[in-house]
PDB file of C-alpha atoms in Angstrom:
ATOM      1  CA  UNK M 112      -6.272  17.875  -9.793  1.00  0.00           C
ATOM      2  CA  UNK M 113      -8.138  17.629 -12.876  1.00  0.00           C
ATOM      3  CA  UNK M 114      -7.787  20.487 -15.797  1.00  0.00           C
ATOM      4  CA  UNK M 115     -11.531  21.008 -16.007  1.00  0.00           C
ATOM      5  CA  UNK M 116     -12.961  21.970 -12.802  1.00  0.00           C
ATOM      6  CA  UNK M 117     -16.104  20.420 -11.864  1.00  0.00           C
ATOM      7  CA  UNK M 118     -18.053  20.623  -8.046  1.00  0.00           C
ATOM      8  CA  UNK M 119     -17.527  17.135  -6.470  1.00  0.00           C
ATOM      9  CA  UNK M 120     -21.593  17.039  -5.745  1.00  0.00           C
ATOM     10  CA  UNK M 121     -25.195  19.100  -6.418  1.00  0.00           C
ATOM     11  CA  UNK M 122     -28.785  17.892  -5.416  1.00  0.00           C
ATOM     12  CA  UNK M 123     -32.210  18.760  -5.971  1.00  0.00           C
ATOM     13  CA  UNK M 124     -35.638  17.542  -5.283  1.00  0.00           C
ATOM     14  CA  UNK M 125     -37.455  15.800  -8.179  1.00  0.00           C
ATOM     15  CA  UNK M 126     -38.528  17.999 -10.483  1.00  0.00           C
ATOM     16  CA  UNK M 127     -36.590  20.806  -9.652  1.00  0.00           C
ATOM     17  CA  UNK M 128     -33.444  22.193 -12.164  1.00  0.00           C
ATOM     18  CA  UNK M 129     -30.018  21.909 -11.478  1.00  0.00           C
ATOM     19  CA  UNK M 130     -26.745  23.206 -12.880  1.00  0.00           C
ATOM     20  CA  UNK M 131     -23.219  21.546 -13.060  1.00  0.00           C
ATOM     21  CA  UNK M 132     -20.238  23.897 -14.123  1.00  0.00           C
ATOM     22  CA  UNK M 133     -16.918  23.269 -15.622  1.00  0.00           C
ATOM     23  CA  UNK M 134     -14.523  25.890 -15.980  1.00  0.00           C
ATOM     24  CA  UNK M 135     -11.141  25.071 -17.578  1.00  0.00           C
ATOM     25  CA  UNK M 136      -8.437  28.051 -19.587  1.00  0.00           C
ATOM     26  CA  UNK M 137      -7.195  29.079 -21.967  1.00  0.00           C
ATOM     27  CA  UNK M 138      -5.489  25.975 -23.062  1.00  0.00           C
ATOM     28  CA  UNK M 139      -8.899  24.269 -23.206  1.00  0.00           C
ATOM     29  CA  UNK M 140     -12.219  25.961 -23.322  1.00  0.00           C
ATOM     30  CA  UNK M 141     -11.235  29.048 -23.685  1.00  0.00           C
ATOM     31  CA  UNK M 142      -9.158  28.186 -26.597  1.00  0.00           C
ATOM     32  CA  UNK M 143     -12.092  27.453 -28.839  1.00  0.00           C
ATOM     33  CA  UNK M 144     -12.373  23.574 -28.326  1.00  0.00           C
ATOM     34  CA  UNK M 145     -16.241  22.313 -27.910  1.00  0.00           C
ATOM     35  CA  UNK M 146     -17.061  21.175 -24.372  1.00  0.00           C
ATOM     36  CA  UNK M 147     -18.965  17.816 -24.402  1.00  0.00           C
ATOM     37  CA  UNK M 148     -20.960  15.724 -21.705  1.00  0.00           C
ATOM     38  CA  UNK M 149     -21.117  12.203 -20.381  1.00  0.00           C
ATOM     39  CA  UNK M 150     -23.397  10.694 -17.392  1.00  0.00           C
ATOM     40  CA  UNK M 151     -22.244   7.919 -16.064  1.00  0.00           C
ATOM     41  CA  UNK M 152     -24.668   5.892 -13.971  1.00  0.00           C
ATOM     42  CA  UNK M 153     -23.527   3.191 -11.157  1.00  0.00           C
ATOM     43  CA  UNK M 154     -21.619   0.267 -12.659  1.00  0.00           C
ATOM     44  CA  UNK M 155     -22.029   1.246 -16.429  1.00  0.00           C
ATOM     45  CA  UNK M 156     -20.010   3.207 -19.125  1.00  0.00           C
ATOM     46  CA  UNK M 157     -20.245   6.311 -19.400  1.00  0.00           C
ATOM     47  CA  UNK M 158     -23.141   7.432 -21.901  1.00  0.00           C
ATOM     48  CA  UNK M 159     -22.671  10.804 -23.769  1.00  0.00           C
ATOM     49  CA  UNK M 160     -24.929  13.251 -22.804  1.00  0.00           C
ATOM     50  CA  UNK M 161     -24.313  16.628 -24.990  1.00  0.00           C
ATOM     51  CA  UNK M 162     -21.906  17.139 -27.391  1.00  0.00           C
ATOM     52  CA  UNK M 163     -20.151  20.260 -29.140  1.00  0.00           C
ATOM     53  CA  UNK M 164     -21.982  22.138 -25.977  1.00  0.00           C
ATOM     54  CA  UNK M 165     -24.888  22.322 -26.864  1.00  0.00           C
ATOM     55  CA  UNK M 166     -25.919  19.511 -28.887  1.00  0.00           C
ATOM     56  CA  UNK M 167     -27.943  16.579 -27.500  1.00  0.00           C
ATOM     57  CA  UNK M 168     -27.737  13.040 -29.075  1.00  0.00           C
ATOM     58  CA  UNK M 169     -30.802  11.245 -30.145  1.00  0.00           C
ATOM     59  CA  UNK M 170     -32.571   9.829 -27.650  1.00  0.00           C
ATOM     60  CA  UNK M 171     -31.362  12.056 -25.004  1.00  0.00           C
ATOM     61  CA  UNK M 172     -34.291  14.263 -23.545  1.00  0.00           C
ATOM     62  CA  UNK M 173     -34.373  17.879 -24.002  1.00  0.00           C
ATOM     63  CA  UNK M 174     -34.628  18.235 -20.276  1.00  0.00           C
ATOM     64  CA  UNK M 175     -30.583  18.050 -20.893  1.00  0.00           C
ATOM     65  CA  UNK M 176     -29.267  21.243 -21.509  1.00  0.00           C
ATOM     66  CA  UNK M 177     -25.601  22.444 -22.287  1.00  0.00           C
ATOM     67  CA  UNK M 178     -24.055  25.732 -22.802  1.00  0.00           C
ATOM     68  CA  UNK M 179     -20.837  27.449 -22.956  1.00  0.00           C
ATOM     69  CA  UNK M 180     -19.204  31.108 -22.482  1.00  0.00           C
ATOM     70  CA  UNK M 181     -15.642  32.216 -22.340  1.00  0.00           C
ATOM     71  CA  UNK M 182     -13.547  29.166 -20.600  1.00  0.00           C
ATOM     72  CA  UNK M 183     -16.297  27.469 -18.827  1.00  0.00           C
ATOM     73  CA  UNK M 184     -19.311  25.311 -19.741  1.00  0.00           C
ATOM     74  CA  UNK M 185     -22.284  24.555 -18.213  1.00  0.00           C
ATOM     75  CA  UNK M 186     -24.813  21.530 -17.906  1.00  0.00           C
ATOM     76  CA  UNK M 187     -28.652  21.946 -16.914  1.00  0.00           C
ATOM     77  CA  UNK M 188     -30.706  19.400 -15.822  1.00  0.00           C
ATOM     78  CA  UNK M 189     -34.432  20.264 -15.628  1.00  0.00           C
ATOM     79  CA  UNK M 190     -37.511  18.504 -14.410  1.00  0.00           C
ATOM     80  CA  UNK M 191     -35.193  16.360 -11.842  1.00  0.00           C
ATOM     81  CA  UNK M 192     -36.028  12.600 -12.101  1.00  0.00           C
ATOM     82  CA  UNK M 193     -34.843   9.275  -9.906  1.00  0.00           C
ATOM     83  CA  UNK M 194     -33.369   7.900 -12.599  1.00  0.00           C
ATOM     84  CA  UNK M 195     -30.969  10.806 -12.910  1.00  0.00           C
ATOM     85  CA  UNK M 196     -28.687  10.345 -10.072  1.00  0.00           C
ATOM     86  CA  UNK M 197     -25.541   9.358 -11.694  1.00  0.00           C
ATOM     87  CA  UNK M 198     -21.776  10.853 -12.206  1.00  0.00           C
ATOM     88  CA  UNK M 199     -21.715  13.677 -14.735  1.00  0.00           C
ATOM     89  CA  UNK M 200     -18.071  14.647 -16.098  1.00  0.00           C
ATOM     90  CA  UNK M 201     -17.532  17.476 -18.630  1.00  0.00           C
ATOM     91  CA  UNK M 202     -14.841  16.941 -21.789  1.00  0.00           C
ATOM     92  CA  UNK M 203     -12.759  19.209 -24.014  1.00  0.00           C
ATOM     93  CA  UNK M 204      -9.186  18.633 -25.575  1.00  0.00           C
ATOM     94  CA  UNK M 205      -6.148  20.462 -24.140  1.00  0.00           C
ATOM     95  CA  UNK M 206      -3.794  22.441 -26.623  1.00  0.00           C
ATOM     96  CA  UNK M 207      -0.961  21.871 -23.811  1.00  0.00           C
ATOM     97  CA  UNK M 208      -1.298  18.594 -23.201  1.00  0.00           C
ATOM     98  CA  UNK M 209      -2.130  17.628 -26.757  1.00  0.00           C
ATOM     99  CA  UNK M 210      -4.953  14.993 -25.799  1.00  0.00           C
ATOM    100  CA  UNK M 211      -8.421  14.589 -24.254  1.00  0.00           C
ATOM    101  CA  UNK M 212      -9.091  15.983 -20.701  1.00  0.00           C
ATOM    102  CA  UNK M 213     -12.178  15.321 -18.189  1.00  0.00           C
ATOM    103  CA  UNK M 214     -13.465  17.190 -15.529  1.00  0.00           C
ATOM    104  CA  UNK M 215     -13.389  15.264 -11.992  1.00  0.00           C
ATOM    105  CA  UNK M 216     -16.957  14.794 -12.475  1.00  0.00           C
ATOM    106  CA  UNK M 217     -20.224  15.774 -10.350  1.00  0.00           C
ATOM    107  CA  UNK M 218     -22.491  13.317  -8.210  1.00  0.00           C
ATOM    108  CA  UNK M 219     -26.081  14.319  -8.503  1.00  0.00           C
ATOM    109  CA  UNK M 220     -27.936  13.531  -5.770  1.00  0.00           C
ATOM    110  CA  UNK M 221     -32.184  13.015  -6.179  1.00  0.00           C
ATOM    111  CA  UNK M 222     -33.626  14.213  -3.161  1.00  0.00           C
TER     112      UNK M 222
ATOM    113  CA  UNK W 215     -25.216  -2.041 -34.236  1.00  0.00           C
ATOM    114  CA  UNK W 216     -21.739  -0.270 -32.976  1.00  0.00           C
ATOM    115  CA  UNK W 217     -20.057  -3.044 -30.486  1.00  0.00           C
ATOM    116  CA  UNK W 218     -16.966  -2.745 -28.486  1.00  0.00           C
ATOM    117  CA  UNK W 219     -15.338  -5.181 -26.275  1.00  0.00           C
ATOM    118  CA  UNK W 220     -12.620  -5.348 -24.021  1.00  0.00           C
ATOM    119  CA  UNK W 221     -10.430  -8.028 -22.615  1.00  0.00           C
ATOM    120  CA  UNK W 222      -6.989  -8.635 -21.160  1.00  0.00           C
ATOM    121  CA  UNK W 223      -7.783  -7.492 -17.481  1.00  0.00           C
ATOM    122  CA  UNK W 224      -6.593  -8.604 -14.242  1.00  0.00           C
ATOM    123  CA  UNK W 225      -4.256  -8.978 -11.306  1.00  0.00           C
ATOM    124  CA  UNK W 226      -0.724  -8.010 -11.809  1.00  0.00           C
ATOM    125  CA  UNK W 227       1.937  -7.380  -9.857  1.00  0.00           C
ATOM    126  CA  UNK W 228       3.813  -4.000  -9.742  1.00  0.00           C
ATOM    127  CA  UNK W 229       6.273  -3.722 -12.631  1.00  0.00           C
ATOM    128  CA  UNK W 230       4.552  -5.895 -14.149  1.00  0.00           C
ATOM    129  CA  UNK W 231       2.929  -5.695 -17.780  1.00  0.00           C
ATOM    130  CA  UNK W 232      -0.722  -6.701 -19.393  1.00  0.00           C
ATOM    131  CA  UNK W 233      -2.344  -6.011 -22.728  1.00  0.00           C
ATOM    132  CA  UNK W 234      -5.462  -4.983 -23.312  1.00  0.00           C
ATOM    133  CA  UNK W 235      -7.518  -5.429 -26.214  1.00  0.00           C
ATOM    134  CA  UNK W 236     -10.977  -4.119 -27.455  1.00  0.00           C
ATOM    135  CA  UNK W 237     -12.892  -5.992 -30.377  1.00  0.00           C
ATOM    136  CA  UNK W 238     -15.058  -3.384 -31.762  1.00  0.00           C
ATOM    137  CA  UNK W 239     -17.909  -3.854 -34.763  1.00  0.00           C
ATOM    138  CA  UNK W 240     -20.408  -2.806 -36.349  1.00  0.00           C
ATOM    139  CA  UNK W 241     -18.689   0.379 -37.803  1.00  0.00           C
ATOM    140  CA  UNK W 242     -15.897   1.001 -40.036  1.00  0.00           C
ATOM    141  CA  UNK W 243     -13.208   0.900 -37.422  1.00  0.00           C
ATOM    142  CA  UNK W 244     -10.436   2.813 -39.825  1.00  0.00           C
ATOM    143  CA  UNK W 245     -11.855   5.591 -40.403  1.00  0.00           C
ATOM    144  CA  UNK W 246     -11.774   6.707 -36.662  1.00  0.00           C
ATOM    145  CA  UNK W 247      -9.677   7.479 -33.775  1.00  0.00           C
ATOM    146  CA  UNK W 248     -10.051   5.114 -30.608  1.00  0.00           C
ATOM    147  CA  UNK W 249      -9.363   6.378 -27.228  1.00  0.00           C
ATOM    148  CA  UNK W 250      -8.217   4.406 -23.584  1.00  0.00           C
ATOM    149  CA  UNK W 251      -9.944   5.954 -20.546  1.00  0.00           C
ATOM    150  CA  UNK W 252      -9.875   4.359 -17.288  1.00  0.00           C
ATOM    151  CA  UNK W 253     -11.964   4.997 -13.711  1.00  0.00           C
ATOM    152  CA  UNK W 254      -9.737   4.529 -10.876  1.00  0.00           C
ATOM    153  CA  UNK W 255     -11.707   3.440  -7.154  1.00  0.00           C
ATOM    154  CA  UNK W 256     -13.277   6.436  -5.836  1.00  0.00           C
ATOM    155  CA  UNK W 257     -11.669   8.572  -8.428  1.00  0.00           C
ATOM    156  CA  UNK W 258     -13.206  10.278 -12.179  1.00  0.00           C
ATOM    157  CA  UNK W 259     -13.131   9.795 -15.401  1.00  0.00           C
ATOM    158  CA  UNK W 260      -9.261   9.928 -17.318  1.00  0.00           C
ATOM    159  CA  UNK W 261      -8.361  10.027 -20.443  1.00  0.00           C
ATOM    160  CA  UNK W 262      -5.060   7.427 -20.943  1.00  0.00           C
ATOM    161  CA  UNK W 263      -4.514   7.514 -24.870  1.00  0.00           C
ATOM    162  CA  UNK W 264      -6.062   7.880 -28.069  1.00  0.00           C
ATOM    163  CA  UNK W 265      -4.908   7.019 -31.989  1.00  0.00           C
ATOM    164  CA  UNK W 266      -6.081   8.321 -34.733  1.00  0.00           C
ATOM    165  CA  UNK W 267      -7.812   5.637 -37.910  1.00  0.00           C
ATOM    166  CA  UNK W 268      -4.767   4.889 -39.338  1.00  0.00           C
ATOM    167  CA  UNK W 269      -2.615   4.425 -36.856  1.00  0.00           C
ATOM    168  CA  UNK W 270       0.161   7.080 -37.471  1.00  0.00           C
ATOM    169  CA  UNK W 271      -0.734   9.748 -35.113  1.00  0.00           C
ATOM    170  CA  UNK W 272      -0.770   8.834 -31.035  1.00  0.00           C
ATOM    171  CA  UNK W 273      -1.987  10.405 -28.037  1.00  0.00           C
ATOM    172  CA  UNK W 274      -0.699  10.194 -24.315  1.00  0.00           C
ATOM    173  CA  UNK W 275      -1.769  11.490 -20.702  1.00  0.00           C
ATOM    174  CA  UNK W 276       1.345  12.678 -18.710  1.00  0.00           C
ATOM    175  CA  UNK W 277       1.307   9.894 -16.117  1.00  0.00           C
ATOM    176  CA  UNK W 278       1.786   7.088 -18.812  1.00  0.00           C
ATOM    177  CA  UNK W 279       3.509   8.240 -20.805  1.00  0.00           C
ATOM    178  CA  UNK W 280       6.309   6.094 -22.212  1.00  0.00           C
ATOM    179  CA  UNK W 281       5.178   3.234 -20.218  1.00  0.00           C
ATOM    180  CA  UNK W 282       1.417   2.202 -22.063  1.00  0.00           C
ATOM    181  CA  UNK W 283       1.498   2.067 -25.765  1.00  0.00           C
ATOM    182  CA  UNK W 284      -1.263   2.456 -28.009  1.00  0.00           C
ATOM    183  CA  UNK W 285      -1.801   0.175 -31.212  1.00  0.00           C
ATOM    184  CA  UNK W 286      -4.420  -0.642 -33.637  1.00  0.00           C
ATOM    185  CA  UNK W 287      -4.969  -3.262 -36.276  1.00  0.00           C
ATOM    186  CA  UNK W 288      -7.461  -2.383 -38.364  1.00  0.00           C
ATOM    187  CA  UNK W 289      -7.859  -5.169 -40.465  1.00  0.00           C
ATOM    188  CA  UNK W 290      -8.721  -7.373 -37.067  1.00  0.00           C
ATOM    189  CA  UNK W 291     -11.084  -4.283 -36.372  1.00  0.00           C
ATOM    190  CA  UNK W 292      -9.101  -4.168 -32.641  1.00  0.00           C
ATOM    191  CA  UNK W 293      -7.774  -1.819 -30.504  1.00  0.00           C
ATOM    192  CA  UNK W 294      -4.878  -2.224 -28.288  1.00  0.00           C
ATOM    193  CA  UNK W 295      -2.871  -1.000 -25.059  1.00  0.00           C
ATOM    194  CA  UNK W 296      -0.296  -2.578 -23.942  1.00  0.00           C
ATOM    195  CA  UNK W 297       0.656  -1.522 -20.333  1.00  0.00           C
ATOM    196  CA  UNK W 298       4.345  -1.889 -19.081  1.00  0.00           C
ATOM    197  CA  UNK W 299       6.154  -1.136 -15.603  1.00  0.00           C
ATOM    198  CA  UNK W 300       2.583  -1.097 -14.036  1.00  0.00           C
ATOM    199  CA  UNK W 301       1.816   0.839 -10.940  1.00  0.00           C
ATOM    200  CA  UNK W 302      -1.116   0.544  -8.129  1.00  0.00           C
ATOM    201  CA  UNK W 303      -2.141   4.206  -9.127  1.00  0.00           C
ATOM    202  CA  UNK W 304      -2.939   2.277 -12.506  1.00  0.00           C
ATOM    203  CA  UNK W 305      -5.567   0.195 -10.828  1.00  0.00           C
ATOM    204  CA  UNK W 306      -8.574   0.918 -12.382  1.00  0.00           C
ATOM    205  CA  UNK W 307     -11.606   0.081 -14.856  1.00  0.00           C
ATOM    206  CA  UNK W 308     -10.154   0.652 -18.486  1.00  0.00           C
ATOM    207  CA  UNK W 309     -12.911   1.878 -20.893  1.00  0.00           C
ATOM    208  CA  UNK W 310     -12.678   1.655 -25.012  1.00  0.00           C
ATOM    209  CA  UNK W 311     -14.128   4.210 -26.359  1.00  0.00           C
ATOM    210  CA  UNK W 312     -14.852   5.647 -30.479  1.00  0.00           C
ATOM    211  CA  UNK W 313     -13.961   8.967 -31.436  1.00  0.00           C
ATOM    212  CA  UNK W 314     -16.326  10.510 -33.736  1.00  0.00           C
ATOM    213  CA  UNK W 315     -13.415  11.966 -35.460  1.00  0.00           C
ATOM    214  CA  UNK W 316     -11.062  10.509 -37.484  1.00  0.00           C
ATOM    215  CA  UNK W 317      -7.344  11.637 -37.117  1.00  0.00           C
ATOM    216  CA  UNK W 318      -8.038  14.197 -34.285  1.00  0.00           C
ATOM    217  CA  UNK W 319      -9.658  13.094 -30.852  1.00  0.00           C
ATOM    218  CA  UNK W 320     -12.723  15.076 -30.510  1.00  0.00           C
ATOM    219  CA  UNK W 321     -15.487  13.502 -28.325  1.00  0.00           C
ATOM    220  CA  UNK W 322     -16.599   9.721 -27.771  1.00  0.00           C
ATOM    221  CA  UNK W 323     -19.973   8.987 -28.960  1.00  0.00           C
ATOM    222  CA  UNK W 324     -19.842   4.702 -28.093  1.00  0.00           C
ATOM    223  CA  UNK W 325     -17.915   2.842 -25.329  1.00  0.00           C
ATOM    224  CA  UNK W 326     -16.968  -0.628 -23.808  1.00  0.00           C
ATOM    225  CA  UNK W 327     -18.366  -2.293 -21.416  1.00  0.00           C
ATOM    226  CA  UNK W 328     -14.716  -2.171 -19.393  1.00  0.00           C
ATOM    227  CA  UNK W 329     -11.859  -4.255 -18.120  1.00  0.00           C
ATOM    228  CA  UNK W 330     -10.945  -4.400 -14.982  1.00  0.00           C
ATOM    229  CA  UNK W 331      -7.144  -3.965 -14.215  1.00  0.00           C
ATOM    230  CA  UNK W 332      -5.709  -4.551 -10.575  1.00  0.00           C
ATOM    231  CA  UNK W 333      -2.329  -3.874  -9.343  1.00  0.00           C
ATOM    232  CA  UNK W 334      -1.056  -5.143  -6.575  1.00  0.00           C
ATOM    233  CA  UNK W 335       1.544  -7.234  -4.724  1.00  0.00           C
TER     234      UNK W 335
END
């Protein structure tokens, strides 16, 4: 079980919007420490995607969204294209465990 | 432009140990904290380990605790993790990856391409 929950899959038709969640405690999220983003596509590193929850690298497209409230985060994915199916995992650092901790990641599935 | 590569993969048996390495340029490799994080078959993302720039401050997941260790040289601008008393739950693709922080792990902003490491009998 991983200490940042994430749904195992979400799909959408192209060009629709789509949300992945990640909800973690106290220890985590809700302690203050920035939520952050990767997508990982088939048979490649992971790539980050948003960063300190709401930040998006350059080069990333601002149909990548990311948000956060209380002890869970949020990713949004708008204007659903191909190229987006991938494995999206969520990131914070754990005040318990005194390291890095992922979410079990999200498949998203273009329709 | 940032580089990072890994090496050291392969088949080993259970117990048995391998070290990894991860040749990284192309930045200035002290001044950051370097993390492990490996993808298991059919499994996500995990962190393994992370070390701050200099060296002096380690990180550990639970589950390897006390067996992988951690290491940097920074004047060979490589990282290193050198895996003892491995087990097949360690199989998995192990991913370098660059902190934008410097003692403190924050969030990893370049990665490796990945090493492959297989245990089994």
């Amino acid at each position: 079980q991983s200490v940042l929950t994430q749904p195992p899959s979400v799909s959408g038709a192209p060009g629709q919007r789509v949300t992945i969640s990640c909800t973690g405690s106290s220890s985590n999220i809700g302690g203050g420490y920035d939520v952050h983003w990767y997508q990982q596509l088939p048979g490649t590193a992971p790539k980050l995607l948003i960063f300190d929850n709401s930040n998006r690298p350059s080069g990333v497209p601002d149909r990548f969204s990311g948000s956060k409230s209380g002890t869970s985060a949020s990713l949004a994915i708008s204007g659903l294209q191909a190229e987006d199916e991938a494995d999206y995992y969520c990131q914070s650092f754990d005040s318990s465990l005194s390291g890095s901790v992922f979410g079990g990641g999200t498949k998203l599935t273009v329709l | 432009e940032v580089q990072l590569v890994e090496s050291g993969g392969g088949l080993v048996q259970p117990g048995g140990s391998l070290r990894l390495s991860c040749a990284v340029s192309g930045f200035t490799f002290s001044s950051y904290a370097m993390s492990w994080v490996r993808l298991a078959p059919g499994k996500g993302l995990e962190w393994v380990s992370g070390i701050s720039g200099g060296g002096g401050i380690t990180y550990y997941a639970g589950p390897v605790k006390g067996r992988l260790t951690i290491s940097r040289d920074n004047s060979k601008n490589t990282l290193y993790l050198q895996m003892n008393s491995l087990r097949a739950e360690d199989t998995a693709v192990y991913y370098c990856a660059k902190d934008v922080g410097g003692s403190y792990l924050y969030y990893f902003d370049y990665w490796g391409q990945g090493t492959l490491v297989t245990v089994s009998s």
